[in-house]
Short mmCIF file of C-alpha atoms in Angstrom, two decimals:
data_model
loop_
_atom_site.label_atom_id
_atom_site.label_comp_id
_atom_site.label_asym_id
_atom_site.label_seq_id
_atom_site.Cartn_x
_atom_site.Cartn_y
_atom_site.Cartn_z
CA MET E 764 -8.14 7.14 22.33
CA LYS E 765 -6.15 6.24 19.25
CA LYS E 766 -6.24 9.81 17.94
CA LYS E 767 -4.95 11.26 21.21
CA SER E 768 -2.24 8.72 21.89
CA SER E 769 -0.23 8.62 18.70
CA LYS E 770 3.09 6.93 19.19
CA ARG E 771 6.06 8.95 18.04
CA ASP E 772 9.32 7.17 17.64
CA ASP E 773 12.62 8.36 16.29
CA LYS E 774 13.56 5.13 14.54
CA ILE E 775 12.18 3.42 11.45
CA SER E 776 10.31 0.14 11.87
CA LEU E 777 10.69 -2.77 9.47
CA LEU E 778 7.24 -2.11 8.03
CA GLN E 779 8.21 1.46 7.13
CA LEU E 780 11.52 0.51 5.54
CA GLU E 781 10.26 0.38 1.94
CA ASN E 782 8.85 3.89 2.26
CA PHE E 783 12.13 5.03 3.81
CA LEU E 784 14.25 3.63 0.99
CA LEU E 785 12.28 5.27 -1.84
CA PRO E 786 13.24 8.85 -0.84
CA ALA E 787 16.77 7.69 0.01
CA VAL E 788 17.24 6.27 -3.48
CA TYR E 789 15.58 9.38 -4.95
CA LEU E 790 18.01 11.66 -3.15
CA LEU E 791 21.21 9.74 -3.73
CA GLU E 792 20.47 8.06 -7.04
CA PRO E 793 22.46 6.19 -8.23
CA VAL E 794 23.17 4.75 -4.81
CA ARG E 795 25.17 1.69 -3.81
CA LYS E 796 23.79 -1.00 -1.54
CA GLU E 797 26.44 -0.30 1.12
CA THR E 798 25.21 3.28 1.43
CA LEU E 799 21.63 2.09 1.83
CA ILE E 800 22.73 -0.40 4.49
CA ASN E 801 24.43 2.40 6.42
CA LEU E 802 21.31 4.57 6.18
CA VAL E 803 19.07 1.73 7.35
CA SER E 804 21.45 0.95 10.18
CA ALA E 805 21.24 4.54 11.42
CA ALA E 806 17.49 4.83 10.88
CA THR E 807 16.54 1.56 12.57
CA LYS E 808 19.26 1.81 15.21
CA ASP E 809 20.02 -1.84 14.57
CA GLU E 810 23.46 -2.47 13.09
CA THR E 811 23.31 -6.25 13.39
CA ASN E 812 20.26 -6.72 11.14
CA ALA E 813 20.77 -3.78 8.76
CA PHE E 814 22.13 -5.94 5.93
CA GLN E 815 19.24 -8.41 6.04
CA THR E 816 16.51 -5.78 6.39
CA THR E 817 17.96 -3.64 3.60
CA THR E 818 18.30 -6.64 1.30
CA THR E 819 14.71 -7.65 2.02
CA ALA E 820 13.33 -4.15 1.43
CA ILE E 821 15.32 -3.74 -1.80
CA SER E 822 14.10 -7.14 -3.00
CA ILE E 823 10.50 -6.12 -2.35
CA LEU E 824 10.99 -2.81 -4.16
CA THR E 825 12.65 -4.63 -7.07
CA LYS E 826 9.79 -7.12 -7.33
CA LYS E 827 7.33 -4.22 -7.34
CA LYS E 828 9.49 -2.71 -10.12
CA GLN E 829 10.00 0.52 -8.19
CA VAL E 830 13.80 0.20 -7.98
CA GLU E 831 16.29 -1.20 -10.45
CA LEU E 832 19.98 -2.03 -10.21
CA ASN E 833 22.40 -0.94 -12.92
CA THR E 834 26.19 -0.70 -13.04
CA GLU E 835 26.27 2.55 -11.04
CA GLY E 836 23.85 1.48 -8.29
CA TYR E 837 20.15 1.51 -7.49
CA LYS E 838 17.82 3.92 -9.29
CA LEU E 839 14.09 4.56 -9.15
CA THR E 840 12.01 3.35 -12.04
CA SER E 841 9.09 5.34 -13.41
CA SER E 842 6.68 3.46 -11.11
CA GLY E 843 9.03 4.11 -8.18
CA LEU E 844 8.99 7.82 -8.93
CA GLU E 845 5.21 7.69 -9.19
CA LYS E 846 4.98 5.94 -5.82
CA PHE E 847 7.32 8.54 -4.30
CA PHE E 848 5.24 11.41 -5.70
CA GLU E 849 1.98 9.94 -4.35
CA PHE E 850 2.65 11.88 -1.15
CA ARG E 851 1.80 15.06 -3.06
CA ARG E 852 -1.47 13.82 -4.51
CA THR E 853 -3.37 13.42 -1.25
CA LYS E 854 -4.83 16.71 -0.04
CA SER E 855 -4.98 15.57 3.57
CA ARG E 856 -1.20 15.27 3.63
CA ILE E 857 -0.26 18.94 3.57
CA LYS E 858 2.68 18.29 5.86
CA ARG E 859 3.92 15.56 3.54
CA GLN E 860 3.69 17.93 0.58
CA LYS E 861 6.04 20.35 2.33
CA GLU E 862 8.39 17.48 3.16
CA THR E 863 8.57 16.36 -0.48
CA VAL E 864 9.35 19.91 -1.59
CA ASP E 865 12.15 19.94 0.98
CA ILE E 866 13.36 16.59 -0.36
CA ASP E 867 13.37 17.98 -3.92
CA ASN E 868 15.47 20.94 -2.77
CA LEU E 869 17.86 18.61 -0.96
CA ARG E 870 18.15 16.46 -4.10
CA LEU E 871 19.13 19.54 -6.12
CA GLU E 872 21.81 20.37 -3.57
CA ILE E 873 23.17 16.80 -3.66
CA LEU E 874 23.23 16.82 -7.47
CA ASN E 875 25.11 20.13 -7.40
CA LEU E 876 27.60 18.60 -4.96
CA LYS E 877 28.11 15.49 -7.12
CA ASN E 878 28.18 17.10 -10.55
CA ARG E 879 29.48 20.62 -9.95
CA ASN E 880 31.49 20.18 -6.74
CA LYS E 881 29.48 22.95 -5.07
CA LYS E 882 29.05 23.04 -1.30
CA LEU E 883 25.75 22.02 0.26
CA LYS E 884 23.46 24.91 1.27
CA ILE E 885 21.61 23.29 4.13
#
């Protein structure tokens, strides 16, 4: 029954927020907290609690030493990058592997936009 009735939802739950923020920081690094709050607000569809949930998730990621704050914003640490790349290591997650390749390509486009002022090719 559980296999046939998988629940699909278009918003992020609070339990998934840490895993949502890792790729967001990876893509936009260095990223400011306000940007992460806006992303969480859109992803959870809850503007009133976005600040608190983002702060909580960032605190958890900081305690796990996966994210660090510097003068420019939040960046992934080496263990954060390792956690992010764990999606590729599991063979049963073929779909996830494709998604991480897409995320890498998107990151390159964002870096080109930031550093070279090139338009996004999405």
